Amino acid sequence: MWLSYLLVAGLFCSMGGSIFIPQKLFGEVTSPLYPKPYPNNFERTTVITVPQGYRVKLVFWQFNLEPSEGCFYDYVKISADKKNLGRFCGQLGSPLGNPPGKKEFMSRGNKMLLTFHTDFSNEENGTIMFYRGFLAYYQAVDLDECASQPNSVEEDPQPWCQHLCHNYIGGYFCSCHPGYKLQTDGHSCQAECSSELYTEPSGYISSLEYPKPYPPDLRCNYSIRVERGLTLHLKFLEPFEIDDHQQVHCPYDQLQVYANGKNIGEFCGTQRPPDLDSSSNAVDLLFFTDESGDSRGWKLHYTTEIIKCPQPKALDEFTIIQDLQPQYQFRDYFIATCKQGYQLMEGNKMLLSFTAVCQDDGTWHRAMPRCKIKDCGQPRSLPNGDFKYTTTKGVNTYQASIQYYCHEPYYKMLTRAESSESARGKYTCTAQGIWKNGQEGEKIPRCLPVCGKPVNPVEQTQRIIGGQRAQLGNFPWQAFTNIHGRGGGALLGDRWILTAAHTLYPKEHDSPNNATVDVFLGHTSVEEIMKLGNHPIRRVSIHPDYRQDESNNFEGDIALLELENSVALGPNLLPICLPDNETFYDNGLMGYVSGFGITAERIASNLRFVRLPVARREACENWLRGLKRKDVFSQSMFCAGDPSLKQDSCQGDSGGVFAVRDPNSDRWVATGIVSWGIGCSRGYGFYTKLLNYVDWIKKEMEEEG
Ligand SMILES: *[C@@H]1O[C@H](CO)[C@@H](O)[C@H](O)[C@H]1NC(C)=O
Ligand SMILES: *[C@@H]1O[C@H](CO)[C@@H](O)[C@H](O)[C@H]1NC(C)=O
Ligand SMILES: *[C@@H]1O[C@H](CO)[C@@H](O)[C@H](O)[C@H]1NC(C)=O
Ligand SMILES: *[C@@H]1O[C@H](CO)[C@@H](O)[C@H](O)[C@H]1NC(C)=O
Ligand SMILES: [Ca+2]
Ligand SMILES: [Ca+2]
Ligand SMILES: [Ca+2]
C-alpha cells in the first residue's frame, strides 16, 4: 500500500506530463493523491477520449483548489475542439477563485483536455493550507451530428449531409431525396432516377425538386408495376411545366409515357396532359432533360383499378350474349349462344358452347364466335319418288321446306290412316339441322308400288276362240321366264315374281336342279322383252307343300322369285294385287290367263291371253273322274274353263296368273297360278288357289324388308 502510494506520487511529480485515458464510455478524472492534498509544482494534462461519434461530457463533483486572482496559482483548465472552455480554481464560496460548480462541459468532438496546474506553495497569511483537489466524472454522450450547425466551418471536421441527416447514438448517416443517389463520400447527393420503381397500388410521382425547377441532364425512368389484373390511371397535377418550343414538339425536355412497352404519350409545355387510362399494370415514365431551362416540372397521382375487358359485341344478329353485363372486369366471363336454327362457329369449327374469360391484360381469352344458319344438307332422295322445295329452291338451311312425292300413278306413298300424302311428305329443316316430318321425324316416306292398275287394261267383250294377242299394257305384271323351258309369272310389288313351283322343279324331272333362272319383264313381244334384259334372281322360295316327286299332286304349286334389284314401274310394268275375298272364286266369274305359251302348235312370239270363267268344282271333279285321272284336286286349287269352248291355258303359260278385275276397287287381282291340266285347249285347267297362300306370300315378301 505504501509502496504503491509512493510510486504513484513519484509518477505525478513529473512536471508537464500528459496522460491519455483509453477510450471508454465513462470514467473519472481526479487530482493527484485525491482525496489527499495535491502536490505543489505539478502540471499534467489529461486527454479524455471517447469513441468516434460521441462527445465528452464532464462534470465536477468535488472541487477544492487554492484560490487565486484569475486562478493564477493553481488551476484546472478545460479545453476541447481547440477551444478553451475555462480555467477554474478555489472552491464553492471562495471570493478569489472561480470554481466550476455543477457546470457541464461538453466537447464537440470525442476529445477533451483537462490540465491541472499547481504552483510552489499553498499558504495564506503565512499559514500552510491543504487543498483536496478535484474529482470529475466524464461520460460519452451521443453527438447529434444532424443537429450540428454547419456554420462553425472553421475547424469542424464533420462533413454534413447534403439532403437528409439521420442521427443515431454513436454516429449518423446521410440519405438523399427520391431521384437522387448518395455518392461514395456518404454525404453528397446526385440526381439519379434511371430506375425508380413504384409497386404500391397508388401513389404520387414527380420530377426532381418539384415544384422547383428540375435538374438538367436527367435520364429518368419511373416504373410503376402493380399486380396483373389491375390497370393504372394517371392524373397529372398543376402546375405542369416542361421546357417547350413554339414550333417543334418537345425538342428540349420530354416526358414520355409507356404502357406495356407501348408509347401512349409524349408531353411538354404548360398544358397539363389529360388523365390517362393505361389499360395496363405496367407503366414507365421516361423524363429526359437537357442542360438548361428552369421549368418547374410535373407531378402525377396514379391509382389502380381492376382491369376491364372491352364490352363483348355480337358479330351478327344471330349471336346471343347471355346476361350481358354493363361492364366486364378481370376474371368475369360471358357465354354466347345462337338463336334457334343457328350454329356456333369458331372459324370453320363448329362449337357446342362458347365461354370467354376476361384476362389479366384486359383482353378476352378467345375471339367472339359467329352464328351460322344450320344446314340440313341435300335432302335424301326418295326411291320411286322425288321432292320439290316449297321454300326457295336449292336452299337447305333452317326453316327450308320440301315436299316428297311418289311417282304416280305407279307408286303411292305409304301413309297412316289419319295422314294425307302431303302431310307425310312435308319435311322442314329444323333448328337441329335435320330434315324432319311433323309426325314421322327423320324417316323419309316410302313409295309403294300400286298394284292391279294397268294403264291400258284389256277390253274384252267378245269371246275369241284360241286366245288373242295382248296389247302393250294389258297385262303389265306378266313375266316371261326361262328355266326348264318357257314359263310365266306375275310381278308382285317391285321385286317379286309369283310363279308356279313346277316351273323351277318340274315333275318327273331327274336332272339336278341347277337350271339357270331367267326372268324378263315389261313387254308383250318375246323379242322385245328379251332385249330389255334378264332380271337376276337373289332368292327362290318354293312352298313347303310342293312335292316334285309326286307327279299327280300339284299341291303347293307356288314359288316366289326375289329379284336382285327392284324394277322401275311404268305403263308396261306394273304389279298385280293379291285376293282378299272368297268371292273372287265364285262360279262363272270371268278371269284372264295370259302367257307366251304354245298356241296352235307354235311357240308364241307374242303375249296372248284367254278369257275364262271360274268353273264349278263338281264339274271339274266329274270331268277328271270321267277321264279316269288320279290327279289330286285339293281345296287349295280351283279350276276354270269351259269344255265347250276351245281355249285354255297350256304349257308355257305355267306360272302365269289367273287375273280378275275387281269391280269394287277397279283393281286387277291374281286369284290363281296356272298349275296343271290335261292336254292343251281341252276342258278345264287347274290353278293354285292364291287366297289360300296370301299369308305365306306376305310372310316371304316381308323377310326381305
Ligand atoms: C489573513 O489576513 C486577512 C487580512 O489581514 C484576513 O482577512 C484573513 O482572515 C486571514 N486569514 C487567515 C486564515 O487567518
Ligand atoms: C424503364 O424501366 C423498366 C423497368 O425496369 C424497363 O423495363 C424499361 O425498359 C426501362 N425503359 C427504358 C427506356 O430504359
Ligand atoms: C347342272 O349340273 C350338272 C351336273 O353337275 C351339269 O352336268 C350341268 O351342266 C349343269 N347345268 C347347268 C345349266 O349348269
Ligand atoms: C267379300 O266381298 C263381299 C262382296 O263384295 C263383301 O260383302 C264381303 O264383306 C267381303 N269379305 C271380306 C272378308 O272382305
Ligand atoms: Ca498552490
Ligand atoms: Ca450521433
Ligand atoms: Ca431544359
PDB file of C-alpha atoms and ligand atoms in Angstrom, residues 214-217 242-244 252-253 288-295, ligand 7:
ATOM      1  CA  TYR A 214     -35.904  20.144 -62.171  1.00  0.00           C
ATOM      2  CA  PRO A 215     -32.195  19.415 -62.604  1.00  0.00           C
ATOM      3  CA  PRO A 216     -30.584  19.348 -66.030  1.00  0.00           C
ATOM      4  CA  ASP A 217     -29.351  16.293 -67.926  1.00  0.00           C
ATOM      5  CA  ILE A 242     -41.665  21.288 -69.066  1.00  0.00           C
ATOM      6  CA  ASP A 243     -39.355  23.211 -71.408  1.00  0.00           C
ATOM      7  CA  ASP A 244     -41.101  23.630 -74.705  1.00  0.00           C
ATOM      8  CA  TYR A 252     -35.578  20.050 -75.177  1.00  0.00           C
ATOM      9  CA  ASP A 253     -37.140  18.051 -72.399  1.00  0.00           C
ATOM     10  CA  PHE A 288     -35.328  13.444 -70.272  1.00  0.00           C
ATOM     11  CA  THR A 289     -33.948  16.921 -69.749  1.00  0.00           C
ATOM     12  CA  ASP A 290     -31.232  18.864 -71.491  1.00  0.00           C
ATOM     13  CA  GLU A 291     -28.568  21.046 -69.965  1.00  0.00           C
ATOM     14  CA  SER A 292     -30.615  24.240 -69.483  1.00  0.00           C
ATOM     15  CA  GLY A 293     -34.008  25.623 -68.512  1.00  0.00           C
ATOM     16  CA  ASP A 294     -35.891  26.392 -65.347  1.00  0.00           C
ATOM     17  CA  SER A 295     -39.324  24.844 -65.780  1.00  0.00           C
TER      18      SER A 295
HETATM   19 CA    CA B   7     -34.285  22.021 -70.154  1.00  0.00          CA
END
